[in-house]
């Protein structure tokens, strides 16, 4: 288990590097980190950020193909991170600008976002979790990674803010009781495309195991049960349920658009600025 002092030091290093737009050597190259150690660093980062005035508003969930030798099967591994009021941005009329600011290696991904209106039961399944959803929205996540010339592995990703930079959220749609009951099946038939300069760059489908948003919500719920130092899902949590598309690098001056098929959600248009 990582010593508290070392976890605190790494947390401050990561925050300072983000503020100064500086790369760091990967943490795993300096210390043999376990997943629990990475979450301890993430917990310290959360404490520092909230002490400085940011408010936690939810969670990001996703999968990462860990290329480290220990992940022999190269299967996607689940992880989560905090969302803050400073990093979640609602897009009026499904369009807007976003400044990449100090991001070092920003990438864009597509998401389905939920807000929970009820507290999920401890042993909730997919349908019980669906009944807790207040609204859903389409979103874009901008990720960032502070470790230069480093293959992305799970422990470094968790420690480094879960690679979360910003979540751009489209118009929320209230989910009716009837829609909750059919949401899993409907999501399996949905798709999201991501375009730049009117050219489709990538697309994702709800039929894929790691795209269905309710499957992501269930995986997050179960993952939190394995991290007792963190609170479970809460009423009011905004949940980014996992990327539907592969991450694509972005830079200022680009305009990106999405189109959603099979779900009652509008596509988004975002212009990226310095």
mmCIF file with all atom_site columns, N, CA and C in Angstrom, residues 22 31-32 39 42 46-47 54 67 87 91 98 100 111 125 163-165 184 204 213 226 237 248 254 262:
data_model
loop_
_atom_site.group_PDB
_atom_site.id
_atom_site.type_symbol
_atom_site.label_atom_id
_atom_site.label_alt_id
_atom_site.label_comp_id
_atom_site.label_asym_id
_atom_site.label_entity_id
_atom_site.label_seq_id
_atom_site.pdbx_PDB_ins_code
_atom_site.Cartn_x
_atom_site.Cartn_y
_atom_site.Cartn_z
_atom_site.occupancy
_atom_site.B_iso_or_equiv
_atom_site.pdbx_formal_charge
_atom_site.auth_seq_id
_atom_site.auth_comp_id
_atom_site.auth_asym_id
_atom_site.auth_atom_id
_atom_site.pdbx_PDB_model_num
ATOM 1  N N  . UNK A 1 22  ? 2.784   21.005 -17.971 1.00 0.00 ? 22  UNK A N  1
ATOM 2  C CA . UNK A 1 22  ? 4.081   20.337 -18.026 1.00 0.00 ? 22  UNK A CA 1
ATOM 3  C C  . UNK A 1 22  ? 3.893   18.823 -17.999 1.00 0.00 ? 22  UNK A C  1
ATOM 4  N N  . UNK A 1 31  ? 7.576   4.151  -9.228  1.00 0.00 ? 31  UNK A N  1
ATOM 5  C CA . UNK A 1 31  ? 7.147   3.393  -8.047  1.00 0.00 ? 31  UNK A CA 1
ATOM 6  C C  . UNK A 1 31  ? 6.216   2.281  -8.522  1.00 0.00 ? 31  UNK A C  1
ATOM 7  N N  . UNK A 1 32  ? 6.344   1.073  -7.962  1.00 0.00 ? 32  UNK A N  1
ATOM 8  C CA . UNK A 1 32  ? 5.488   -0.047 -8.392  1.00 0.00 ? 32  UNK A CA 1
ATOM 9  C C  . UNK A 1 32  ? 4.057   0.099  -7.872  1.00 0.00 ? 32  UNK A C  1
ATOM 10 N N  . UNK A 1 39  ? -5.870  4.772  -6.893  1.00 0.00 ? 39  UNK A N  1
ATOM 11 C CA . UNK A 1 39  ? -7.088  5.386  -6.365  1.00 0.00 ? 39  UNK A CA 1
ATOM 12 C C  . UNK A 1 39  ? -6.803  6.210  -5.115  1.00 0.00 ? 39  UNK A C  1
ATOM 13 N N  . UNK A 1 42  ? -5.744  9.428  -6.453  1.00 0.00 ? 42  UNK A N  1
ATOM 14 C CA . UNK A 1 42  ? -6.948  10.113 -6.945  1.00 0.00 ? 42  UNK A CA 1
ATOM 15 C C  . UNK A 1 42  ? -7.763  10.691 -5.789  1.00 0.00 ? 42  UNK A C  1
ATOM 16 N N  . UNK A 1 46  ? -8.728  14.609 -5.160  1.00 0.00 ? 46  UNK A N  1
ATOM 17 C CA . UNK A 1 46  ? -10.080 15.075 -4.870  1.00 0.00 ? 46  UNK A CA 1
ATOM 18 C C  . UNK A 1 46  ? -10.134 15.938 -3.627  1.00 0.00 ? 46  UNK A C  1
ATOM 19 N N  . UNK A 1 47  ? -9.409  15.553 -2.589  1.00 0.00 ? 47  UNK A N  1
ATOM 20 C CA . UNK A 1 47  ? -9.380  16.340 -1.356  1.00 0.00 ? 47  UNK A CA 1
ATOM 21 C C  . UNK A 1 47  ? -8.774  17.720 -1.600  1.00 0.00 ? 47  UNK A C  1
ATOM 22 N N  . UNK A 1 54  ? -13.411 23.613 -5.632  1.00 0.00 ? 54  UNK A N  1
ATOM 23 C CA . UNK A 1 54  ? -14.164 22.868 -6.638  1.00 0.00 ? 54  UNK A CA 1
ATOM 24 C C  . UNK A 1 54  ? -15.163 21.943 -5.949  1.00 0.00 ? 54  UNK A C  1
ATOM 25 N N  . UNK A 1 67  ? -1.798  -1.767 -21.631 1.00 0.00 ? 67  UNK A N  1
ATOM 26 C CA . UNK A 1 67  ? -0.786  -2.461 -22.429 1.00 0.00 ? 67  UNK A CA 1
ATOM 27 C C  . UNK A 1 67  ? 0.373   -2.975 -21.578 1.00 0.00 ? 67  UNK A C  1
ATOM 28 N N  . UNK A 1 87  ? -15.319 21.211 -14.484 1.00 0.00 ? 87  UNK A N  1
ATOM 29 C CA . UNK A 1 87  ? -14.978 20.449 -15.692 1.00 0.00 ? 87  UNK A CA 1
ATOM 30 C C  . UNK A 1 87  ? -16.202 19.992 -16.478 1.00 0.00 ? 87  UNK A C  1
ATOM 31 N N  . UNK A 1 91  ? -23.873 22.623 -22.886 1.00 0.00 ? 91  UNK A N  1
ATOM 32 C CA . UNK A 1 91  ? -23.823 23.323 -24.166 1.00 0.00 ? 91  UNK A CA 1
ATOM 33 C C  . UNK A 1 91  ? -25.219 23.809 -24.541 1.00 0.00 ? 91  UNK A C  1
ATOM 34 N N  . UNK A 1 98  ? -15.083 25.567 -26.913 1.00 0.00 ? 98  UNK A N  1
ATOM 35 C CA . UNK A 1 98  ? -14.401 25.077 -25.718 1.00 0.00 ? 98  UNK A CA 1
ATOM 36 C C  . UNK A 1 98  ? -12.915 25.344 -25.863 1.00 0.00 ? 98  UNK A C  1
ATOM 37 N N  . UNK A 1 100 ? -9.142  24.630 -25.058 1.00 0.00 ? 100 UNK A N  1
ATOM 38 C CA . UNK A 1 100 ? -8.280  23.528 -24.629 1.00 0.00 ? 100 UNK A CA 1
ATOM 39 C C  . UNK A 1 100 ? -7.277  23.978 -23.580 1.00 0.00 ? 100 UNK A C  1
ATOM 40 N N  . UNK A 1 111 ? -19.973 10.318 -25.600 1.00 0.00 ? 111 UNK A N  1
ATOM 41 C CA . UNK A 1 111 ? -20.523 9.749  -24.372 1.00 0.00 ? 111 UNK A CA 1
ATOM 42 C C  . UNK A 1 111 ? -22.050 9.820  -24.369 1.00 0.00 ? 111 UNK A C  1
ATOM 43 N N  . UNK A 1 125 ? -29.331 -4.370 -10.287 1.00 0.00 ? 125 UNK A N  1
ATOM 44 C CA . UNK A 1 125 ? -29.000 -4.819 -11.622 1.00 0.00 ? 125 UNK A CA 1
ATOM 45 C C  . UNK A 1 125 ? -29.291 -3.715 -12.620 1.00 0.00 ? 125 UNK A C  1
ATOM 46 N N  . UNK A 1 163 ? -7.714  10.612 -16.617 1.00 0.00 ? 163 UNK A N  1
ATOM 47 C CA . UNK A 1 163 ? -7.547  11.239 -17.937 1.00 0.00 ? 163 UNK A CA 1
ATOM 48 C C  . UNK A 1 163 ? -8.666  12.224 -18.252 1.00 0.00 ? 163 UNK A C  1
ATOM 49 N N  . UNK A 1 164 ? -9.469  12.583 -17.257 1.00 0.00 ? 164 UNK A N  1
ATOM 50 C CA . UNK A 1 164 ? -10.591 13.497 -17.482 1.00 0.00 ? 164 UNK A CA 1
ATOM 51 C C  . UNK A 1 164 ? -10.110 14.933 -17.562 1.00 0.00 ? 164 UNK A C  1
ATOM 52 N N  . UNK A 1 165 ? -10.478 15.594 -18.677 1.00 0.00 ? 165 UNK A N  1
ATOM 53 C CA . UNK A 1 165 ? -10.197 17.013 -18.805 1.00 0.00 ? 165 UNK A CA 1
ATOM 54 C C  . UNK A 1 165 ? -11.453 17.845 -18.709 1.00 0.00 ? 165 UNK A C  1
ATOM 55 N N  . UNK A 1 184 ? -32.273 -0.082 -22.043 1.00 0.00 ? 184 UNK A N  1
ATOM 56 C CA . UNK A 1 184 ? -31.155 -0.980 -22.352 1.00 0.00 ? 184 UNK A CA 1
ATOM 57 C C  . UNK A 1 184 ? -31.290 -1.528 -23.764 1.00 0.00 ? 184 UNK A C  1
ATOM 58 N N  . UNK A 1 204 ? -19.492 4.651  -33.053 1.00 0.00 ? 204 UNK A N  1
ATOM 59 C CA . UNK A 1 204 ? -19.651 3.615  -32.038 1.00 0.00 ? 204 UNK A CA 1
ATOM 60 C C  . UNK A 1 204 ? -21.092 3.158  -31.972 1.00 0.00 ? 204 UNK A C  1
ATOM 61 N N  . UNK A 1 213 ? -24.654 2.355  -22.413 1.00 0.00 ? 213 UNK A N  1
ATOM 62 C CA . UNK A 1 213 ? -24.512 3.208  -21.226 1.00 0.00 ? 213 UNK A CA 1
ATOM 63 C C  . UNK A 1 213 ? -25.014 2.567  -19.939 1.00 0.00 ? 213 UNK A C  1
ATOM 64 N N  . UNK A 1 226 ? -16.107 -2.158 -4.767  1.00 0.00 ? 226 UNK A N  1
ATOM 65 C CA . UNK A 1 226 ? -14.777 -2.704 -4.496  1.00 0.00 ? 226 UNK A CA 1
ATOM 66 C C  . UNK A 1 226 ? -13.821 -1.643 -3.965  1.00 0.00 ? 226 UNK A C  1
ATOM 67 N N  . UNK A 1 237 ? -25.862 12.556 -8.831  1.00 0.00 ? 237 UNK A N  1
ATOM 68 C CA . UNK A 1 237 ? -24.619 12.307 -9.555  1.00 0.00 ? 237 UNK A CA 1
ATOM 69 C C  . UNK A 1 237 ? -24.837 12.416 -11.063 1.00 0.00 ? 237 UNK A C  1
ATOM 70 N N  . UNK A 1 248 ? -9.718  10.471 -30.283 1.00 0.00 ? 248 UNK A N  1
ATOM 71 C CA . UNK A 1 248 ? -9.033  11.094 -31.413 1.00 0.00 ? 248 UNK A CA 1
ATOM 72 C C  . UNK A 1 248 ? -8.355  12.375 -30.945 1.00 0.00 ? 248 UNK A C  1
ATOM 73 N N  . UNK A 1 254 ? -10.171 23.437 -34.652 1.00 0.00 ? 254 UNK A N  1
ATOM 74 C CA . UNK A 1 254 ? -10.988 22.380 -35.244 1.00 0.00 ? 254 UNK A CA 1
ATOM 75 C C  . UNK A 1 254 ? -12.443 22.508 -34.800 1.00 0.00 ? 254 UNK A C  1
ATOM 76 N N  . UNK A 1 262 ? -31.015 6.496  -32.991 1.00 0.00 ? 262 UNK A N  1
ATOM 77 C CA . UNK A 1 262 ? -31.636 5.489  -32.145 1.00 0.00 ? 262 UNK A CA 1
ATOM 78 C C  . UNK A 1 262 ? -31.962 5.940  -30.742 1.00 0.00 ? 262 UNK A C  1
#
